[in-house]
Short mmCIF file of C-alpha atoms in Angstrom, two decimals:
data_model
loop_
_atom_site.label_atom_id
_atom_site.label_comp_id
_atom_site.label_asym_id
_atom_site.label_seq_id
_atom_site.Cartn_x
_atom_site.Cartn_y
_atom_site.Cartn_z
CA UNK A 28 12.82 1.78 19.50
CA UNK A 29 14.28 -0.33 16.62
CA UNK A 30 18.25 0.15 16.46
CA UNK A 31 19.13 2.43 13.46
CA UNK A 32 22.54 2.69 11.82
CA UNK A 33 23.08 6.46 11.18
CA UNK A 34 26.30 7.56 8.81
CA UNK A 35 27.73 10.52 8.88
CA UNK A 36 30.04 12.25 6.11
CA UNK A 37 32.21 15.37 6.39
CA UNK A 38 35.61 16.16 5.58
CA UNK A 39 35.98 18.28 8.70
CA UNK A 40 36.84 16.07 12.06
CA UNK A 41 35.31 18.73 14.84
CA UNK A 42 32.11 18.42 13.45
CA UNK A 43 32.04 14.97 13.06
CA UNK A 44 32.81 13.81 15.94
CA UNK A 45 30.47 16.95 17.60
CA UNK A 46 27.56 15.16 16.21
CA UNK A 47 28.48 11.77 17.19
CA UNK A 48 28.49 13.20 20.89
CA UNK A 49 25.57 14.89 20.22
CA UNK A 50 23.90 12.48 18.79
CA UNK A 51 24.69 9.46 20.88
CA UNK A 52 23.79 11.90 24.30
CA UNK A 53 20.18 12.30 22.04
CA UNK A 54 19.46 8.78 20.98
CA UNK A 55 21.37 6.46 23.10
CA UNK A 56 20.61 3.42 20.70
CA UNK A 57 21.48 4.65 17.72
CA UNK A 58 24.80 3.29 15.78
CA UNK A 59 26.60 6.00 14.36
CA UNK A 60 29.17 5.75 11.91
CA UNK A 61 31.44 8.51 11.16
CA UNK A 62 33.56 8.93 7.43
CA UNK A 63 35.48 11.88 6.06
CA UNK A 64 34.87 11.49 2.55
CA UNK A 65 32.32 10.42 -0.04
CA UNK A 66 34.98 7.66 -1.35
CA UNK A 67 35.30 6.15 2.35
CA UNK A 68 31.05 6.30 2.33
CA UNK A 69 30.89 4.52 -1.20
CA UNK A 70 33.29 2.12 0.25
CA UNK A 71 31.57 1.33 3.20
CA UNK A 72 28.08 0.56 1.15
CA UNK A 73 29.67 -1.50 -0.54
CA UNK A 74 30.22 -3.89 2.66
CA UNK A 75 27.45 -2.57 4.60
CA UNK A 76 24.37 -0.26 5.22
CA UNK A 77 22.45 2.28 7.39
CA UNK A 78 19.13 3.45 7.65
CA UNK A 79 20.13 6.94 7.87
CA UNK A 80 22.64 9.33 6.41
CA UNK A 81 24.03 13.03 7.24
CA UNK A 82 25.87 14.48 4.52
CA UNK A 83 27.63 17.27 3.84
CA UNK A 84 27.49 19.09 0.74
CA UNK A 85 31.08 20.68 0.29
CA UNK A 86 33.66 18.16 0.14
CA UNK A 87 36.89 17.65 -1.81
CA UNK A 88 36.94 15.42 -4.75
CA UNK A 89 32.98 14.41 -4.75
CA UNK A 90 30.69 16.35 -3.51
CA UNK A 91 27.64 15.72 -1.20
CA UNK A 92 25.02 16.05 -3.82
CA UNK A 93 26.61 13.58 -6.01
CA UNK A 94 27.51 10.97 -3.23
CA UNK A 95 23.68 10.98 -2.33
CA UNK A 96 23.03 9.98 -6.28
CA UNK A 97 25.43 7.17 -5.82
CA UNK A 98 23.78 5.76 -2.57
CA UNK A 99 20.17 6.28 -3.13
CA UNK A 100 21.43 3.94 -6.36
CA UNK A 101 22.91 1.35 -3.98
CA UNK A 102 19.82 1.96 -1.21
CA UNK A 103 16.96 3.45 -2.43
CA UNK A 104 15.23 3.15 0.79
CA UNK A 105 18.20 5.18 2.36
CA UNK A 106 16.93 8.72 3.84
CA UNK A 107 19.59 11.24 3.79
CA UNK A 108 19.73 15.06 5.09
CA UNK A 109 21.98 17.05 3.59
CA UNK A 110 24.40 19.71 5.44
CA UNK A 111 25.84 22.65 4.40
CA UNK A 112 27.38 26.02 5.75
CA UNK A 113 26.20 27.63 2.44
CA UNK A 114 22.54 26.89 2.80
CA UNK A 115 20.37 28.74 0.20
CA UNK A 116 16.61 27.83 -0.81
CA UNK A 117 17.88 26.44 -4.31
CA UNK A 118 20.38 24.12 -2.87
CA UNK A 119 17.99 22.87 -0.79
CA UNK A 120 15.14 22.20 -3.69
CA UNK A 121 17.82 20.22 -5.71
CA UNK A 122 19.03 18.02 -3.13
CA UNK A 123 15.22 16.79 -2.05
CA UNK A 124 14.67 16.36 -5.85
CA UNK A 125 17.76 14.38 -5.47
CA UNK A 126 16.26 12.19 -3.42
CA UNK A 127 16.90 14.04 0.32
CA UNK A 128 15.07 13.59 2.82
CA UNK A 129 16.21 17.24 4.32
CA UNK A 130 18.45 19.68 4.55
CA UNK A 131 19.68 21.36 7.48
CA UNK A 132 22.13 24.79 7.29
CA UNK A 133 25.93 25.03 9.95
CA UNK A 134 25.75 26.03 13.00
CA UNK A 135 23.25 23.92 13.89
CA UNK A 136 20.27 24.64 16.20
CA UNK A 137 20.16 21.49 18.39
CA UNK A 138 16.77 20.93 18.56
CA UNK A 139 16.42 21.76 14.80
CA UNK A 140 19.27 18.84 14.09
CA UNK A 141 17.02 16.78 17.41
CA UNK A 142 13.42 17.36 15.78
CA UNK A 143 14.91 16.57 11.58
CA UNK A 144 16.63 13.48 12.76
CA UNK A 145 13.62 12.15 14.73
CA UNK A 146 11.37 12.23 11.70
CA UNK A 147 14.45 10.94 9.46
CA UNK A 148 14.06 8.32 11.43
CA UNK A 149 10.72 7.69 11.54
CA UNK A 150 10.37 7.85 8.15
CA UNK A 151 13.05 5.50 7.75
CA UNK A 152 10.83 2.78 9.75
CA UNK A 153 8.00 3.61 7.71
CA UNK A 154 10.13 2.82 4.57
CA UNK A 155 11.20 -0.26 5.71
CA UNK A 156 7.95 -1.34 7.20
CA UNK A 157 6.11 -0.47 3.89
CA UNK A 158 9.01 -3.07 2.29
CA UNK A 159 8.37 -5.38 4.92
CA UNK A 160 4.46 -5.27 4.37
CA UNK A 161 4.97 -5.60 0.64
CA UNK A 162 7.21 -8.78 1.52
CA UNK A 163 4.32 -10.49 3.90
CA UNK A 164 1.69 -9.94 1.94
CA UNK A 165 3.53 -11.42 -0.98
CA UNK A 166 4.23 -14.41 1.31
CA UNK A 167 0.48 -14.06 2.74
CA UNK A 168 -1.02 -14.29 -0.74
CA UNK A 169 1.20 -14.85 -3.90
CA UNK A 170 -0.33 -12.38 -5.60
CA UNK A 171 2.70 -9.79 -4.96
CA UNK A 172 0.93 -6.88 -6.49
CA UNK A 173 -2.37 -6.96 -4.06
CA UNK A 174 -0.23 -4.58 -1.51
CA UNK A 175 -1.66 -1.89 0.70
CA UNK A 176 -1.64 0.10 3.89
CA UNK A 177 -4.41 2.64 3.73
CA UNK A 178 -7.39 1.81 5.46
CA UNK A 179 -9.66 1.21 2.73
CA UNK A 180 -7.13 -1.79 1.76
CA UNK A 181 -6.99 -3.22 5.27
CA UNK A 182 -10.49 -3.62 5.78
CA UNK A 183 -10.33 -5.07 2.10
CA UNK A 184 -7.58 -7.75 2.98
CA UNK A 185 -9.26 -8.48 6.39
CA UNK A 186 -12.15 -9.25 4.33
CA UNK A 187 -10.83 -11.37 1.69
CA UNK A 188 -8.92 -13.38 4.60
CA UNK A 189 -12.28 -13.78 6.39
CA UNK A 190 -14.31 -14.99 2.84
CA UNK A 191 -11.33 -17.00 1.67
CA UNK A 192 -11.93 -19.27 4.66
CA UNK A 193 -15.41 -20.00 3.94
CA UNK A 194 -16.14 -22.20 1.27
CA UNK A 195 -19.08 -20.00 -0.40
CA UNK A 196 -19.24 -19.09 -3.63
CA UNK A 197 -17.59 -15.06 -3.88
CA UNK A 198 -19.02 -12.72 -6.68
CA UNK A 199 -15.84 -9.82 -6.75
CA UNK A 200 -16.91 -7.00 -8.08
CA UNK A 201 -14.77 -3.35 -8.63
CA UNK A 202 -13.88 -0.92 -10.95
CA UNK A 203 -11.33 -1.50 -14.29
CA UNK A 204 -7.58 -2.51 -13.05
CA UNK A 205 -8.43 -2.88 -9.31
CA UNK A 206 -7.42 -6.41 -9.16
CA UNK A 207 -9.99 -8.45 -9.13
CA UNK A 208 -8.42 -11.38 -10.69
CA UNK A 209 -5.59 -11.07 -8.30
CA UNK A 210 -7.94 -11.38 -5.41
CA UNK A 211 -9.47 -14.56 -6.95
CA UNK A 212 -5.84 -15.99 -7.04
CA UNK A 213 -5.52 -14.68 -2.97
CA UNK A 214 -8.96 -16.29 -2.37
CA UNK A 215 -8.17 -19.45 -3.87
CA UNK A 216 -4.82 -19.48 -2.67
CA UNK A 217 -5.39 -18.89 1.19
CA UNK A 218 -8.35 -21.49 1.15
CA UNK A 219 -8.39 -25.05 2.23
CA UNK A 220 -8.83 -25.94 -1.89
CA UNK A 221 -5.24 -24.11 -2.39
CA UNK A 222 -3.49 -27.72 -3.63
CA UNK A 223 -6.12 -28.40 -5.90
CA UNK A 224 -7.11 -26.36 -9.26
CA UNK A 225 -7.49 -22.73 -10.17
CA UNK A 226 -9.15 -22.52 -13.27
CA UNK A 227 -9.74 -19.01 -15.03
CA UNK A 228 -11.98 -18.41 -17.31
CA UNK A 229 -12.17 -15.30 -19.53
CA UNK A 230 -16.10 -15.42 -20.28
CA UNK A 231 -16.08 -12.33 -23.43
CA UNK A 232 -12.37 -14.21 -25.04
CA UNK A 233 -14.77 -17.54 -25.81
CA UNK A 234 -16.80 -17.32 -28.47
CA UNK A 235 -20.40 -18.14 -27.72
CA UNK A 236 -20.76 -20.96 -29.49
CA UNK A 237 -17.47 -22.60 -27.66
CA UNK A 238 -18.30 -21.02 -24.23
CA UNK A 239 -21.00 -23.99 -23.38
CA UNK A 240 -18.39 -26.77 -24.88
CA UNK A 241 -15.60 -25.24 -22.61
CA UNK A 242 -17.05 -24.89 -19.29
CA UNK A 243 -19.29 -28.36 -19.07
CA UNK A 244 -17.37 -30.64 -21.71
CA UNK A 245 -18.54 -32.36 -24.35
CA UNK A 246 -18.61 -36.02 -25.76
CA UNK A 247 -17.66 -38.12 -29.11
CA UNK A 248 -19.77 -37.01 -31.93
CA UNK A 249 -21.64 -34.18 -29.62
CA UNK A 250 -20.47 -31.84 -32.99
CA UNK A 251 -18.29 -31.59 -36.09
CA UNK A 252 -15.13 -32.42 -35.33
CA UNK A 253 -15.67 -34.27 -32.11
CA UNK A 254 -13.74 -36.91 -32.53
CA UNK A 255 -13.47 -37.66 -28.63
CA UNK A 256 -14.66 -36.93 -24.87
CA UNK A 257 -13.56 -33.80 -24.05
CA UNK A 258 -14.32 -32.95 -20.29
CA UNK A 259 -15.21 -29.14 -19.31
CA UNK A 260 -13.52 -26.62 -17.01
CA UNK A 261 -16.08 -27.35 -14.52
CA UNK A 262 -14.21 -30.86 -14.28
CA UNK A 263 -10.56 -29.95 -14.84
CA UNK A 264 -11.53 -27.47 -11.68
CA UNK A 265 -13.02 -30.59 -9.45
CA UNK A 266 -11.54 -30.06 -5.69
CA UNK A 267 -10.43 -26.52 -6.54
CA UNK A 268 -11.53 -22.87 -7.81
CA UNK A 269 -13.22 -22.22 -10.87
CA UNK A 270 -13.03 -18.45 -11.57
CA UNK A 271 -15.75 -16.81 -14.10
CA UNK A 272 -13.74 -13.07 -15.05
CA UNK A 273 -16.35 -10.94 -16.23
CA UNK A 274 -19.52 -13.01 -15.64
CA UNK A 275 -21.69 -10.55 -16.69
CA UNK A 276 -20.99 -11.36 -20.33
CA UNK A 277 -22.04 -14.98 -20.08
CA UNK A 278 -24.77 -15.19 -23.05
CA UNK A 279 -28.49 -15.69 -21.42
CA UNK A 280 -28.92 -18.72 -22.66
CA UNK A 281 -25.67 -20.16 -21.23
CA UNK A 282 -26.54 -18.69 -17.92
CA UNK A 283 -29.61 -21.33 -16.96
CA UNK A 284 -27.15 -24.07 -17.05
CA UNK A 285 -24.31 -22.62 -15.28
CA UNK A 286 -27.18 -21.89 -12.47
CA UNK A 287 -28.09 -25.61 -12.80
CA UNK A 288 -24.37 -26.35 -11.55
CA UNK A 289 -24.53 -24.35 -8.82
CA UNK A 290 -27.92 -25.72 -7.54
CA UNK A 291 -27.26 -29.24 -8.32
CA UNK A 292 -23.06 -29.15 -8.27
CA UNK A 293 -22.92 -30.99 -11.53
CA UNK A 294 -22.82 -30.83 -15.22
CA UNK A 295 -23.81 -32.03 -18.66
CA UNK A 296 -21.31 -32.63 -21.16
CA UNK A 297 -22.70 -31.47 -24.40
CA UNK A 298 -24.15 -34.16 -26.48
CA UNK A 299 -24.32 -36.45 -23.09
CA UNK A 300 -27.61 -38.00 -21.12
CA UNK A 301 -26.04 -38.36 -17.96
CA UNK A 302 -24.69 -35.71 -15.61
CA UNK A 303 -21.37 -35.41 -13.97
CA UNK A 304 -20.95 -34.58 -9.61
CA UNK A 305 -18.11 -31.77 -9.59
CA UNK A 306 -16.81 -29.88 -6.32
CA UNK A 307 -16.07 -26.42 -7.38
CA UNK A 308 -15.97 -23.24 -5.63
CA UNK A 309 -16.89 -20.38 -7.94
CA UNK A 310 -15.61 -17.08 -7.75
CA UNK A 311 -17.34 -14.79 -10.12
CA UNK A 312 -16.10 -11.14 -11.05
CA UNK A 313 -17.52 -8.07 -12.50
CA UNK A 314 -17.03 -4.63 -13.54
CA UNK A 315 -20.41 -4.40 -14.65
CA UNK A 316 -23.86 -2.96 -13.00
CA UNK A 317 -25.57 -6.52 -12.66
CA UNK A 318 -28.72 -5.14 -11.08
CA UNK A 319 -29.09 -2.68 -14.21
CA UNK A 320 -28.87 -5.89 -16.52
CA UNK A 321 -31.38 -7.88 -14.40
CA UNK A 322 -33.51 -5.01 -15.19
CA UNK A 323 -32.81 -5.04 -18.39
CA UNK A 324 -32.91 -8.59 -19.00
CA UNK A 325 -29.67 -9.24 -19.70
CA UNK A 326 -28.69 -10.67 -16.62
CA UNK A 327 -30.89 -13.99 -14.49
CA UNK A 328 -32.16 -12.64 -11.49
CA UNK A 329 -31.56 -16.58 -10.14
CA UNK A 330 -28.30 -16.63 -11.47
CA UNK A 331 -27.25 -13.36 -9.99
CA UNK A 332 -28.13 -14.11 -6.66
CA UNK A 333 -26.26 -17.76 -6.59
CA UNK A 334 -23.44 -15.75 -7.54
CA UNK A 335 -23.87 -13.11 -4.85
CA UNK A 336 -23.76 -15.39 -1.94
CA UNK A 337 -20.76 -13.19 -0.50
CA UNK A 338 -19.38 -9.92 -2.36
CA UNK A 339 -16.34 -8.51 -2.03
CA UNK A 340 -15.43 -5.18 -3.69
CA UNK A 341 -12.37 -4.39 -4.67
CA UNK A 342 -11.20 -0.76 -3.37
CA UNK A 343 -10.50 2.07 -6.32
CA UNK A 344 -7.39 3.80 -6.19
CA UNK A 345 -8.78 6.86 -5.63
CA UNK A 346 -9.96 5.65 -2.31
CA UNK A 347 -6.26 4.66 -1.15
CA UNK A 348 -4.34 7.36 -2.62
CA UNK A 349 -1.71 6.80 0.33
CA UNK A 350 -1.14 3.81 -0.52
CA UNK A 351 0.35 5.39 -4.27
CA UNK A 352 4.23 5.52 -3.06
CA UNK A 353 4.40 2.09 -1.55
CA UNK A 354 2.73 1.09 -5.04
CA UNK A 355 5.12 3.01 -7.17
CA UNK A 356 8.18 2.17 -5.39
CA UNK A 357 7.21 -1.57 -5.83
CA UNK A 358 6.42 -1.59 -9.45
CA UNK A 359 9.57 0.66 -9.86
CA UNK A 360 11.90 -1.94 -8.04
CA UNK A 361 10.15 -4.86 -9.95
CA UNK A 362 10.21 -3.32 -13.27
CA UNK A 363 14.48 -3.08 -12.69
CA UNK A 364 14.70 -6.30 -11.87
CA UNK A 365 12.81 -7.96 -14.82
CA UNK A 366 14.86 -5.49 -17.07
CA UNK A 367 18.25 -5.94 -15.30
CA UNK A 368 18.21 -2.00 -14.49
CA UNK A 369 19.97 -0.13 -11.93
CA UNK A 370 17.32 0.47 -8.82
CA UNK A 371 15.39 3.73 -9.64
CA UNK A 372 13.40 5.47 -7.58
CA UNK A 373 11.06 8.92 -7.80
CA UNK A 374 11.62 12.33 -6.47
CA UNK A 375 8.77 13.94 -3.64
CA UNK A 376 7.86 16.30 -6.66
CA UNK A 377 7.21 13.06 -9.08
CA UNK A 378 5.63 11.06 -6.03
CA UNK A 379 3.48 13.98 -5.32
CA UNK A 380 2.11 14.34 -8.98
CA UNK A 381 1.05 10.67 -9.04
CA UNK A 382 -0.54 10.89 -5.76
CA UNK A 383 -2.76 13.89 -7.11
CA UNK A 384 -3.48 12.76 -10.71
CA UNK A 385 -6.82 11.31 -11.21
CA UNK A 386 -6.55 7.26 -11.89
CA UNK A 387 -9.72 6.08 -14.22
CA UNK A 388 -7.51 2.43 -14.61
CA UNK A 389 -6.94 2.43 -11.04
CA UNK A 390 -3.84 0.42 -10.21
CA UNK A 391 -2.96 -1.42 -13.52
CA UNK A 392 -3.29 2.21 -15.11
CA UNK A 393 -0.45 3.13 -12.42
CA UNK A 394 1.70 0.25 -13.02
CA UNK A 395 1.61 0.73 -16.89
CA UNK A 396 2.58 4.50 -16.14
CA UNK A 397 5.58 3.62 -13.58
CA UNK A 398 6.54 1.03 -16.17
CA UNK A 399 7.40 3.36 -19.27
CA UNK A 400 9.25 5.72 -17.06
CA UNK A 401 11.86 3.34 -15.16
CA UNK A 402 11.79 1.66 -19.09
CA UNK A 403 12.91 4.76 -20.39
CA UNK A 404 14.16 7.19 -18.26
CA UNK A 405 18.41 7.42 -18.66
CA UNK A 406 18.69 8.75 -14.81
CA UNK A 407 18.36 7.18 -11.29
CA UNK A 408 16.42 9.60 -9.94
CA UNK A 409 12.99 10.24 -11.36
CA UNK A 410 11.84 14.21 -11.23
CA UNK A 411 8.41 15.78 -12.19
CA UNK A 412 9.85 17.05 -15.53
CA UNK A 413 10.72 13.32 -16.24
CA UNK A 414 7.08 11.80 -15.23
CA UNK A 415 5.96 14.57 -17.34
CA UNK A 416 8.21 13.54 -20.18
CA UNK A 417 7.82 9.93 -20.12
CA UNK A 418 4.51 9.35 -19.13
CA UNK A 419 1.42 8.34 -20.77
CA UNK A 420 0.61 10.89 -24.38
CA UNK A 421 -1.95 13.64 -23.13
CA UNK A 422 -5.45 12.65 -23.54
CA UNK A 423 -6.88 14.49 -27.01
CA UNK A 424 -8.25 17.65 -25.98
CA UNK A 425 -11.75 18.64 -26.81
CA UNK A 426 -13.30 22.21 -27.85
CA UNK A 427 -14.93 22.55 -24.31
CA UNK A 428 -11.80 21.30 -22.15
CA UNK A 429 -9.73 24.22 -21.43
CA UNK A 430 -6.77 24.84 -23.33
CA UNK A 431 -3.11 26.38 -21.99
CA UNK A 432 -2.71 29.76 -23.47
CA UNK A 433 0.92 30.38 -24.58
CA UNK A 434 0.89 33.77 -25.90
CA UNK A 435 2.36 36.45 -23.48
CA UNK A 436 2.45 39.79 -24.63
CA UNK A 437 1.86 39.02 -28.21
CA UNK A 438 4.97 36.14 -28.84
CA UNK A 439 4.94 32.40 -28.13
CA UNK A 440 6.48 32.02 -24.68
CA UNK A 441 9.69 30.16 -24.02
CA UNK A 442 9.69 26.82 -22.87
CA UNK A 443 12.04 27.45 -19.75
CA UNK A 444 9.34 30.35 -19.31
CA UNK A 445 6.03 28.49 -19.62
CA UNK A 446 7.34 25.10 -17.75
CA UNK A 447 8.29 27.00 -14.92
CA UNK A 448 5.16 29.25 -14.74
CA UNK A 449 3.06 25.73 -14.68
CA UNK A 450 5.12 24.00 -11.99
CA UNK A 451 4.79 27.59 -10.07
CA UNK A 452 0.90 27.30 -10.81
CA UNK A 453 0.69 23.57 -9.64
CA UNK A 454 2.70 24.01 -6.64
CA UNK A 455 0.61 26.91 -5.57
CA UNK A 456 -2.21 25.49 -6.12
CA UNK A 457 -1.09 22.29 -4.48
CA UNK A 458 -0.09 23.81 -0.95
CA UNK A 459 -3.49 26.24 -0.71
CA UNK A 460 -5.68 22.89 -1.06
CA UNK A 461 -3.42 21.14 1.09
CA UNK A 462 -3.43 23.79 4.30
CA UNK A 463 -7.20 24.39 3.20
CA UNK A 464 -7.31 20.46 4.08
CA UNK A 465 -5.29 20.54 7.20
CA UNK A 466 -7.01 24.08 8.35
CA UNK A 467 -3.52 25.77 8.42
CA UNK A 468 -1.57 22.79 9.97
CA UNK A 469 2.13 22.63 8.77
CA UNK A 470 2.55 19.61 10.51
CA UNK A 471 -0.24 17.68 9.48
CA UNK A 472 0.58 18.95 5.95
CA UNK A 473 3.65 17.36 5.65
CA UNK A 474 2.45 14.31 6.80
CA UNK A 475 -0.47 14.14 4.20
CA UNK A 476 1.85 15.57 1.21
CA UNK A 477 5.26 13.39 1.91
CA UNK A 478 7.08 16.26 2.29
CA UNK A 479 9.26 16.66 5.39
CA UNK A 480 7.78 19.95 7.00
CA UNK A 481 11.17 22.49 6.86
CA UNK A 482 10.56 21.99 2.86
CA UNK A 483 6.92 22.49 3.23
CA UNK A 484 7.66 25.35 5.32
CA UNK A 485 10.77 26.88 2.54
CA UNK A 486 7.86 26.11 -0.38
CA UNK A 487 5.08 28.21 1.69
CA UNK A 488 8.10 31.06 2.02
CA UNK A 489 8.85 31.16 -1.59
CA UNK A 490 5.14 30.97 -2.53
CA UNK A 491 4.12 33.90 -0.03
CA UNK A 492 1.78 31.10 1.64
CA UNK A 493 1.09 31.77 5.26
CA UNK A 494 -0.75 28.64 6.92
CA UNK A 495 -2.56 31.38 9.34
CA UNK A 496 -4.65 32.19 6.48
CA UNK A 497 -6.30 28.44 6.23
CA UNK A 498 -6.69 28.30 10.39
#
């Protein structure tokens, strides 16, 4: 086991130094730290840091609650559990929208305190791991927004490893925001042609009658306003990449000579007799339906499969939906340090609602949204009314998409009223299709949803959800 530094704050001595003999006897390699107040904790992170934190609610001068504001600020990767002798249901939703972990009620049963801590602590080196996997990959592939854990993305990065080695020519093809041009960087950058070239071309931003001029060059007098030799992409790319984003908009007639270069690995400057030897690797990408166009004769059939020597598709969000928090605590922590900002970071409500909201843009969709609510939202911590708030304006709504009715009883209901009957409706609905899912499992719930399982367990209570009915 990796050595974790756990802190513990409470004003009263006994049960301090309890749980550091409890603790120790429990998990003999853990480092525990023991301070009486929040100023002493505040103090202490500003030296040092743990992985871990147990803090107790009721203290003089600051209280629990608003010490765990102040270091989830300094360490947003820090998971606390909160303590209290005064435990109600209410306390306990405000400090996980806070930013807790958990929250555990005096006396303590020890193997309650035994089985909380163990998954604070596993979470904890899931956190940092996640960090540390966004950090290697970044190192792997300088493309630090291609990041992933799910397994849809590993067999993705194993396979863009495995075809960035080779020196065939890669046709990329995915969805809208899924990062294709980022994995022609990753390509081109873990390949043996990484000190040479990357050239990208945006095929639809040229106008057709440039596009041919562009990519193969052109010489002296070859047009109006040629007033010298001009050579193409294809050349400035020589030894390195030459990327084609969005091939599929390449005008037909343009497409027989960029099939000629990859059969004969040269090119024709316009207005020239003589051809030109390059040594370029082509990565193509796509969005579109390529077959559909060959059909339709949009497309070369030839051209399509020089291109189409090795595909690699690029995963849709929808298929690594775990993968959402690593993703949104990244953007979040980049977006604050382009804009100077204090670290912010989003609650297990927030996090939940972005892992169940549909994603047509895929990932650049999610790092626009992430974007304009760490721009603008005035707090640290970032709750579902805030994502709500902040986030993209609602689609329009159409006659036959249904429509929230807001008159109770005759009269326009309160706002209070109606927000709180949603989030009611959402998290209802949210835990039935979640134990439907799991067939009943808590456990297995809590794993899937983020949420540690004594809050899953307090949300099922105050719902009137009992996981034997999903078994």
């Amino acid at each position: 086991m990796n050595t974790n530094r756990l802190l513990i704050v409470d004003d009263e001595m006994d049960m301090r130094n309890g749980l550091q003999r409890l603790l120790s006897r429990e998990f003999p390699g853990l480092q525990i730290v023991t301070l009486a107040d929040a100023e002493q904790a505040i103090s202490y992170f500003e030296k040092d840091s743990a992985d871990l934190a147990l803090l107790d609610i009721k203290m003089p001068k600051m209280n629990g609650m608003d010490l765990l504001k102040h270091l989830l600020a300094k360490d947003p990767w820090l998971t606390a559990v909160m303590m209290t002798g005064f435990g109600s249901i209410e306390t306990a939703v405000e400090a996980i929208k806070l930013g807790a972990y958990d929250f555990i009620t005096k006396p303590f049963d020890k193997a309650l305190i035994y089985r909380t801590l163990s998954k604070a602590m596993e979470r904890s080196r899931l956190m940092r791991e996640n960090f540390t996997l966004k950090e290697q990959v970044c190192d792997r592939t300088k493309t630090s927004d291609l990041i992933g854990q799910s397994p849809a993305f590993q067999r993705f990065q194993k396979n863009l490893e495995t075809v960035a080695r080779s020196r065939y020519t890669v046709l990329v093809r995915g969805e809208s925001g899924t990062g294709k041009e980022l994995t022609a960087r990753a390509i081109h950058t873990l390949s043996d042609r990484k000190a040479k070239p990357l050239v990208m071309v945006n095929c639809p931003a040229i106008p057709e009658h440039l596009l041919e001029s562009e990519l193969f060059g052109y010489t002296r007098g070859a047009f109006t306003n040629a007033n010298q030799d001009q050579e193409g992409l294809f050349s400035v790319a020589s030894g390195g990449t030459l990327c084609l984003d969005e091939v599929g908009d390449i005008p037909y007639g343009i497409q027989s000579k960029l099939l000629r270069v990859l059969q004969e690995g040269e090119v024709k400057p316009l207005g020239s007799t003589r051809t030109i030897k390059v040594d370029v690797r082509i990565i193509a990408l796509t969005n579109l339906n390529l077959e559909k166009m060959i059909a339709d004769r949009l497309f070369r059939e030839d051209l399509f499969y020089r291109l189409n020597v090795v595909t690699l598709n690029t995963p849709s969000l929808k298929d690594m939906v775990e993968d959402i928090p690593l993703l949104v605590n990244y953007f979040a922590k980049k977006v604050c340090c382009e804009l100077d900002l204090p670290l912010k970071r989003f609650d297990q409500w927030s996090m939940t609602a972005l892992m169940n909201r549909p994603w047509p843009g895929n990932v650049r969709e999610l790092q626009n949204v992430v974007r304009r609510v760490v721009m603008f939202c005035p707090h640290d911590i970032i709750t579902f009314e805030d994502l709500n708030f902040f986030e993209t304006p609602p689609r329009p709504v159409t006659d036959s998409a249904p429509r929230e009715d807001f008159e109770r009883n005759g009269k326009f209901e309160a706002y209070k009223d109606a927000k709180d009957r949603i989030i009611d409706s959402f998290t209802k609905d949210y835990i039935s299709t979640l134990l439907r899912k799991t067939g009943g499992n808590v456990s297995q719930g809590a794993e899937l949803s983020g949420i540690s399982r004594v809050a899953l367990q307090k949300i099922m209570k105050r719902q009137d959800i009992k996981g034997g009915d999903y078994s």
